[in-house]
Amino acid sequence: GSRKYPIKEPFVELIKGSLNTFLNAMTWPDKTAYPVASCNLQDFRNLTDVYLDAVFHPRCISNEKTFEQEGWHYELDDASGPMTFKGVVFNEMK
């Protein structure tokens, strides 16, 4: 989410009502790209607005729990087991 769109998964909601021809994110170890495309100019502008707000005003700045979920974190599944890395972005980078 972001400042203008403070919902958990704005991109999932976009897909439901958009005419997009491409909407995704690609993550590398040192960067993330957010390509977007639509044949409809107004739809493209709406998609771009959501993407830019997510990039420049992400909720993780004002909500630490959002970053802890989406970035990476340690998780302990069993008290006697090892700690493992978990997180949405971490899993995408594997």
Short mmCIF file of N, CA, C and O in Angstrom, two decimals:
data_model
loop_
_atom_site.label_atom_id
_atom_site.label_comp_id
_atom_site.label_asym_id
_atom_site.label_seq_id
_atom_site.Cartn_x
_atom_site.Cartn_y
_atom_site.Cartn_z
N GLY A 1 0.81 -1.19 0.00
CA GLY A 1 0.00 0.00 0.00
C GLY A 1 0.85 1.26 0.00
O GLY A 1 2.08 1.20 0.07
N SER A 2 0.19 2.37 -0.06
CA SER A 2 0.90 3.65 -0.12
C SER A 2 0.04 4.73 0.55
O SER A 2 -1.04 4.45 1.06
N ARG A 3 0.55 5.96 0.50
CA ARG A 3 -0.16 7.06 1.14
C ARG A 3 -1.55 7.28 0.51
O ARG A 3 -2.55 7.39 1.20
N LYS A 4 -1.62 7.33 -0.82
CA LYS A 4 -2.90 7.54 -1.50
C LYS A 4 -3.77 6.29 -1.55
O LYS A 4 -4.99 6.38 -1.61
N TYR A 5 -3.13 5.13 -1.53
CA TYR A 5 -3.84 3.85 -1.67
C TYR A 5 -3.46 2.93 -0.52
O TYR A 5 -2.68 1.99 -0.68
N PRO A 6 -4.01 3.19 0.68
CA PRO A 6 -3.58 2.48 1.89
C PRO A 6 -4.23 1.11 2.09
O PRO A 6 -4.71 0.78 3.17
N ILE A 7 -4.29 0.32 1.03
CA ILE A 7 -4.82 -1.03 1.17
C ILE A 7 -3.67 -2.01 1.10
O ILE A 7 -2.57 -1.68 0.66
N LYS A 8 -3.91 -3.23 1.56
CA LYS A 8 -2.82 -4.20 1.67
C LYS A 8 -2.20 -4.56 0.31
O LYS A 8 -1.00 -4.62 0.18
N GLU A 9 -3.02 -4.82 -0.68
CA GLU A 9 -2.50 -5.26 -1.98
C GLU A 9 -3.13 -4.46 -3.12
O GLU A 9 -4.01 -4.94 -3.83
N PRO A 10 -2.67 -3.22 -3.32
CA PRO A 10 -3.29 -2.38 -4.35
C PRO A 10 -3.16 -2.95 -5.76
O PRO A 10 -4.04 -2.76 -6.59
N PHE A 11 -2.10 -3.69 -6.02
CA PHE A 11 -1.90 -4.20 -7.37
C PHE A 11 -2.85 -5.35 -7.69
O PHE A 11 -3.27 -5.52 -8.83
N VAL A 12 -3.22 -6.12 -6.68
CA VAL A 12 -4.23 -7.16 -6.88
C VAL A 12 -5.57 -6.52 -7.23
O VAL A 12 -6.29 -6.99 -8.12
N GLU A 13 -5.89 -5.42 -6.57
CA GLU A 13 -7.13 -4.70 -6.87
C GLU A 13 -7.08 -4.07 -8.26
O GLU A 13 -8.09 -4.03 -8.96
N LEU A 14 -5.91 -3.59 -8.66
CA LEU A 14 -5.78 -3.00 -10.00
C LEU A 14 -6.10 -4.00 -11.10
O LEU A 14 -6.78 -3.68 -12.07
N ILE A 15 -5.60 -5.19 -10.93
CA ILE A 15 -5.79 -6.22 -11.96
C ILE A 15 -7.28 -6.50 -12.18
O ILE A 15 -7.72 -6.75 -13.30
N LYS A 16 -8.07 -6.41 -11.12
CA LYS A 16 -9.50 -6.71 -11.21
C LYS A 16 -10.26 -5.74 -12.13
O LYS A 16 -11.20 -6.13 -12.79
N GLY A 17 -9.87 -4.47 -12.14
CA GLY A 17 -10.63 -3.49 -12.88
C GLY A 17 -9.86 -2.74 -13.94
O GLY A 17 -10.32 -1.71 -14.42
N SER A 18 -8.72 -3.23 -14.32
CA SER A 18 -7.87 -2.52 -15.27
C SER A 18 -7.90 -3.18 -16.64
O SER A 18 -8.14 -4.38 -16.77
N LEU A 19 -7.62 -2.38 -17.65
CA LEU A 19 -7.48 -2.89 -19.01
C LEU A 19 -6.01 -3.15 -19.34
O LEU A 19 -5.63 -3.23 -20.50
N ASN A 20 -5.19 -3.28 -18.31
CA ASN A 20 -3.74 -3.38 -18.51
C ASN A 20 -3.38 -4.51 -19.45
O ASN A 20 -4.04 -5.54 -19.50
N THR A 21 -2.31 -4.28 -20.20
CA THR A 21 -1.75 -5.33 -21.03
C THR A 21 -0.50 -5.91 -20.37
O THR A 21 -0.05 -6.97 -20.76
N PHE A 22 0.02 -5.21 -19.38
CA PHE A 22 1.13 -5.74 -18.58
C PHE A 22 1.15 -5.01 -17.25
O PHE A 22 1.09 -3.79 -17.19
N LEU A 23 1.23 -5.77 -16.17
CA LEU A 23 1.28 -5.20 -14.82
C LEU A 23 1.99 -6.20 -13.93
O LEU A 23 1.47 -7.28 -13.66
N ASN A 24 3.21 -5.87 -13.53
CA ASN A 24 3.99 -6.80 -12.73
C ASN A 24 5.15 -6.05 -12.09
O ASN A 24 5.35 -4.86 -12.35
N ALA A 25 5.91 -6.74 -11.28
CA ALA A 25 7.15 -6.21 -10.72
C ALA A 25 8.20 -7.29 -10.86
O ALA A 25 7.89 -8.48 -10.74
N MET A 26 9.41 -6.88 -11.13
CA MET A 26 10.52 -7.82 -11.26
C MET A 26 11.61 -7.41 -10.28
O MET A 26 12.01 -6.24 -10.28
N THR A 27 12.05 -8.35 -9.47
CA THR A 27 13.02 -8.05 -8.42
C THR A 27 14.35 -8.73 -8.71
O THR A 27 14.39 -9.91 -9.01
N TRP A 28 15.41 -7.96 -8.61
CA TRP A 28 16.78 -8.45 -8.69
C TRP A 28 17.44 -8.19 -7.34
O TRP A 28 16.89 -7.47 -6.51
N PRO A 29 18.62 -8.71 -7.09
CA PRO A 29 19.27 -8.46 -5.80
C PRO A 29 19.50 -6.97 -5.50
O PRO A 29 19.51 -6.57 -4.35
N ASP A 30 19.66 -6.15 -6.53
CA ASP A 30 20.00 -4.74 -6.30
C ASP A 30 18.96 -3.74 -6.80
O ASP A 30 19.15 -2.54 -6.71
N LYS A 31 17.83 -4.23 -7.34
CA LYS A 31 16.82 -3.29 -7.86
C LYS A 31 15.49 -4.01 -8.07
O LYS A 31 15.43 -5.23 -8.10
N THR A 32 14.45 -3.21 -8.23
CA THR A 32 13.13 -3.72 -8.60
C THR A 32 12.60 -2.85 -9.72
O THR A 32 12.69 -1.62 -9.65
N ALA A 33 12.07 -3.46 -10.76
CA ALA A 33 11.46 -2.73 -11.88
C ALA A 33 9.95 -2.93 -11.83
O ALA A 33 9.47 -4.00 -11.47
N TYR A 34 9.23 -1.87 -12.19
CA TYR A 34 7.77 -1.91 -12.17
C TYR A 34 7.22 -1.54 -13.55
O TYR A 34 6.65 -0.47 -13.73
N PRO A 35 7.36 -2.40 -14.54
CA PRO A 35 6.82 -2.07 -15.86
C PRO A 35 5.30 -2.14 -15.86
O PRO A 35 4.70 -2.96 -15.16
N VAL A 36 4.69 -1.26 -16.63
CA VAL A 36 3.24 -1.21 -16.73
C VAL A 36 2.87 -0.80 -18.15
O VAL A 36 3.57 0.00 -18.77
N ALA A 37 1.79 -1.38 -18.66
CA ALA A 37 1.33 -1.03 -20.00
C ALA A 37 -0.18 -1.17 -20.08
O ALA A 37 -0.77 -2.02 -19.42
N SER A 38 -0.79 -0.32 -20.89
CA SER A 38 -2.23 -0.40 -21.14
C SER A 38 -2.50 0.25 -22.50
O SER A 38 -1.87 1.24 -22.86
N CYS A 39 -3.46 -0.29 -23.22
CA CYS A 39 -3.86 0.29 -24.51
C CYS A 39 -4.76 1.50 -24.31
O CYS A 39 -5.00 2.25 -25.25
N ASN A 40 -5.28 1.69 -23.11
CA ASN A 40 -6.18 2.79 -22.80
C ASN A 40 -5.40 3.86 -22.03
O ASN A 40 -4.84 3.57 -20.98
N LEU A 41 -5.35 5.08 -22.55
CA LEU A 41 -4.54 6.14 -21.96
C LEU A 41 -4.95 6.46 -20.52
O LEU A 41 -4.09 6.61 -19.65
N GLN A 42 -6.25 6.57 -20.23
CA GLN A 42 -6.68 6.87 -18.87
C GLN A 42 -6.32 5.74 -17.91
O GLN A 42 -5.90 5.97 -16.78
N ASP A 43 -6.47 4.52 -18.35
CA ASP A 43 -6.09 3.36 -17.54
C ASP A 43 -4.59 3.39 -17.26
O ASP A 43 -4.16 3.15 -16.13
N PHE A 44 -3.80 3.70 -18.28
CA PHE A 44 -2.35 3.80 -18.10
C PHE A 44 -2.00 4.86 -17.06
O PHE A 44 -1.16 4.64 -16.19
N ARG A 45 -2.66 6.00 -17.13
CA ARG A 45 -2.41 7.07 -16.15
C ARG A 45 -2.79 6.63 -14.74
O ARG A 45 -2.08 6.93 -13.78
N ASN A 46 -3.91 5.93 -14.59
CA ASN A 46 -4.32 5.43 -13.29
C ASN A 46 -3.30 4.42 -12.74
O ASN A 46 -2.92 4.48 -11.56
N LEU A 47 -2.88 3.49 -13.59
CA LEU A 47 -1.88 2.50 -13.17
C LEU A 47 -0.58 3.18 -12.75
O LEU A 47 0.02 2.84 -11.72
N THR A 48 -0.14 4.14 -13.54
CA THR A 48 1.09 4.87 -13.24
C THR A 48 0.97 5.62 -11.93
O THR A 48 1.92 5.64 -11.13
N ASP A 49 -0.19 6.20 -11.66
CA ASP A 49 -0.40 6.93 -10.40
C ASP A 49 -0.26 6.00 -9.20
O ASP A 49 0.40 6.34 -8.21
N VAL A 50 -0.84 4.82 -9.29
CA VAL A 50 -0.74 3.85 -8.19
C VAL A 50 0.71 3.40 -8.02
O VAL A 50 1.23 3.35 -6.90
N TYR A 51 1.37 3.07 -9.10
CA TYR A 51 2.77 2.62 -9.03
C TYR A 51 3.67 3.71 -8.44
O TYR A 51 4.48 3.43 -7.56
N LEU A 52 3.55 4.93 -8.94
CA LEU A 52 4.43 6.01 -8.46
C LEU A 52 4.19 6.32 -6.98
O LEU A 52 5.13 6.57 -6.24
N ASP A 53 2.94 6.26 -6.56
CA ASP A 53 2.66 6.49 -5.14
C ASP A 53 3.26 5.37 -4.29
O ASP A 53 3.79 5.63 -3.21
N ALA A 54 3.21 4.15 -4.79
CA ALA A 54 3.80 3.03 -4.06
C ALA A 54 5.32 3.16 -3.97
O ALA A 54 5.93 2.81 -2.95
N VAL A 55 5.94 3.67 -5.01
CA VAL A 55 7.40 3.82 -5.02
C VAL A 55 7.85 4.99 -4.14
O VAL A 55 8.78 4.86 -3.34
N PHE A 56 7.17 6.12 -4.25
CA PHE A 56 7.63 7.32 -3.55
C PHE A 56 7.00 7.53 -2.17
O PHE A 56 7.52 8.32 -1.37
N HIS A 57 5.89 6.84 -1.89
CA HIS A 57 5.22 7.00 -0.59
C HIS A 57 4.76 5.65 -0.05
O HIS A 57 3.57 5.47 0.24
N PRO A 58 5.65 4.68 0.10
CA PRO A 58 5.24 3.35 0.57
C PRO A 58 4.81 3.36 2.03
O PRO A 58 5.30 4.16 2.83
N ARG A 59 3.88 2.48 2.37
CA ARG A 59 3.40 2.37 3.75
C ARG A 59 4.47 1.90 4.71
O ARG A 59 4.40 2.17 5.91
N CYS A 60 5.47 1.19 4.21
CA CYS A 60 6.49 0.66 5.12
C CYS A 60 7.28 1.77 5.82
O CYS A 60 7.90 1.51 6.85
N ILE A 61 7.21 2.99 5.31
CA ILE A 61 7.89 4.10 5.98
C ILE A 61 7.14 4.48 7.25
O ILE A 61 7.74 4.79 8.27
N SER A 62 5.83 4.46 7.20
CA SER A 62 5.04 4.84 8.37
C SER A 62 4.54 3.65 9.18
O SER A 62 4.04 3.82 10.28
N ASN A 63 4.67 2.44 8.64
CA ASN A 63 4.20 1.25 9.32
C ASN A 63 5.29 0.18 9.29
O ASN A 63 5.46 -0.51 8.30
N GLU A 64 6.01 0.05 10.39
CA GLU A 64 7.14 -0.88 10.45
C GLU A 64 6.71 -2.33 10.20
O GLU A 64 7.45 -3.11 9.60
N LYS A 65 5.51 -2.70 10.60
CA LYS A 65 5.03 -4.07 10.40
C LYS A 65 4.91 -4.42 8.92
O LYS A 65 5.13 -5.55 8.53
N THR A 66 4.56 -3.43 8.10
CA THR A 66 4.48 -3.67 6.66
C THR A 66 5.85 -4.05 6.12
O THR A 66 5.98 -5.01 5.35
N PHE A 67 6.89 -3.32 6.52
CA PHE A 67 8.23 -3.66 6.05
C PHE A 67 8.66 -5.03 6.54
O PHE A 67 9.23 -5.82 5.80
N GLU A 68 8.36 -5.34 7.79
CA GLU A 68 8.75 -6.63 8.35
C GLU A 68 8.11 -7.79 7.59
O GLU A 68 8.72 -8.84 7.44
N GLN A 69 6.90 -7.61 7.10
CA GLN A 69 6.23 -8.66 6.34
C GLN A 69 6.75 -8.72 4.91
O GLN A 69 7.01 -9.79 4.38
N GLU A 70 6.88 -7.58 4.27
CA GLU A 70 7.18 -7.55 2.84
C GLU A 70 8.66 -7.69 2.52
O GLU A 70 9.01 -8.20 1.46
N GLY A 71 9.54 -7.20 3.37
CA GLY A 71 10.98 -7.26 3.11
C GLY A 71 11.51 -8.65 3.38
O GLY A 71 11.27 -9.60 2.65
N TRP A 72 12.24 -8.78 4.46
CA TRP A 72 12.71 -10.09 4.91
C TRP A 72 12.81 -10.06 6.43
O TRP A 72 12.93 -9.01 7.04
N HIS A 73 12.70 -11.23 7.02
CA HIS A 73 12.78 -11.35 8.47
C HIS A 73 13.22 -12.76 8.82
O HIS A 73 13.20 -13.66 7.99
N TYR A 74 13.65 -12.92 10.06
CA TYR A 74 13.98 -14.24 10.57
C TYR A 74 12.71 -14.90 11.11
O TYR A 74 11.85 -14.22 11.66
N GLU A 75 12.62 -16.20 10.95
CA GLU A 75 11.49 -16.93 11.50
C GLU A 75 11.99 -18.21 12.15
O GLU A 75 12.89 -18.87 11.63
N LEU A 76 11.41 -18.53 13.27
CA LEU A 76 11.78 -19.74 14.01
C LEU A 76 10.56 -20.65 14.03
O LEU A 76 9.57 -20.36 14.70
N ASP A 77 10.61 -21.74 13.29
CA ASP A 77 9.47 -22.66 13.21
C ASP A 77 9.41 -23.60 14.40
O ASP A 77 8.34 -24.03 14.81
N ASP A 78 10.58 -23.94 14.94
CA ASP A 78 10.67 -24.87 16.07
C ASP A 78 11.72 -24.35 17.03
O ASP A 78 12.80 -23.92 16.60
N ALA A 79 11.45 -24.38 18.32
CA ALA A 79 12.38 -23.83 19.32
C ALA A 79 13.77 -24.46 19.23
O ALA A 79 14.77 -23.80 19.53
N SER A 80 13.86 -25.69 18.78
CA SER A 80 15.18 -26.33 18.68
C SER A 80 15.76 -26.27 17.27
O SER A 80 16.87 -26.71 17.03
N GLY A 81 14.99 -25.72 16.33
CA GLY A 81 15.44 -25.67 14.94
C GLY A 81 16.18 -24.38 14.63
O GLY A 81 16.26 -23.46 15.45
N PRO A 82 16.70 -24.30 13.43
CA PRO A 82 17.43 -23.09 13.03
C PRO A 82 16.48 -21.96 12.63
O PRO A 82 15.34 -22.20 12.24
N MET A 83 16.96 -20.74 12.74
CA MET A 83 16.20 -19.60 12.24
C MET A 83 16.35 -19.56 10.72
O MET A 83 17.42 -19.87 10.19
N THR A 84 15.29 -19.21 10.04
CA THR A 84 15.33 -19.12 8.58
C THR A 84 14.90 -17.73 8.14
O THR A 84 14.22 -17.02 8.87
N PHE A 85 15.31 -17.37 6.94
CA PHE A 85 14.88 -16.11 6.34
C PHE A 85 13.51 -16.33 5.70
O PHE A 85 13.29 -17.33 5.02
N LYS A 86 12.61 -15.35 5.85
CA LYS A 86 11.30 -15.39 5.22
C LYS A 86 10.96 -13.98 4.76
O LYS A 86 11.60 -13.02 5.16
N GLY A 87 9.93 -13.86 3.94
CA GLY A 87 9.47 -12.55 3.47
C GLY A 87 9.12 -12.59 2.00
O GLY A 87 9.69 -13.38 1.24
N VAL A 88 8.20 -11.75 1.59
CA VAL A 88 7.74 -11.73 0.21
C VAL A 88 8.87 -11.40 -0.76
O VAL A 88 9.12 -12.14 -1.71
N VAL A 89 9.58 -10.31 -0.51
CA VAL A 89 10.66 -9.92 -1.40
C VAL A 89 11.80 -10.95 -1.35
O VAL A 89 12.36 -11.31 -2.38
N PHE A 90 12.10 -11.46 -0.18
CA PHE A 90 13.15 -12.46 -0.06
C PHE A 90 12.81 -13.69 -0.92
O PHE A 90 13.67 -14.20 -1.64
N ASN A 91 11.56 -14.15 -0.88
CA ASN A 91 11.17 -15.31 -1.68
C ASN A 91 11.24 -15.01 -3.17
O ASN A 91 11.58 -15.88 -3.96
N GLU A 92 10.92 -13.78 -3.58
CA GLU A 92 10.98 -13.43 -5.00
C GLU A 92 12.43 -13.39 -5.49
O GLU A 92 12.68 -13.58 -6.68
N MET A 93 13.36 -13.14 -4.60
CA MET A 93 14.76 -13.01 -5.00
C MET A 93 15.49 -14.35 -5.05
O MET A 93 16.63 -14.40 -5.48
N LYS A 94 14.85 -15.42 -4.64
CA LYS A 94 15.50 -16.73 -4.65
C LYS A 94 15.74 -17.20 -6.06
O LYS A 94 15.02 -16.97 -6.95
#
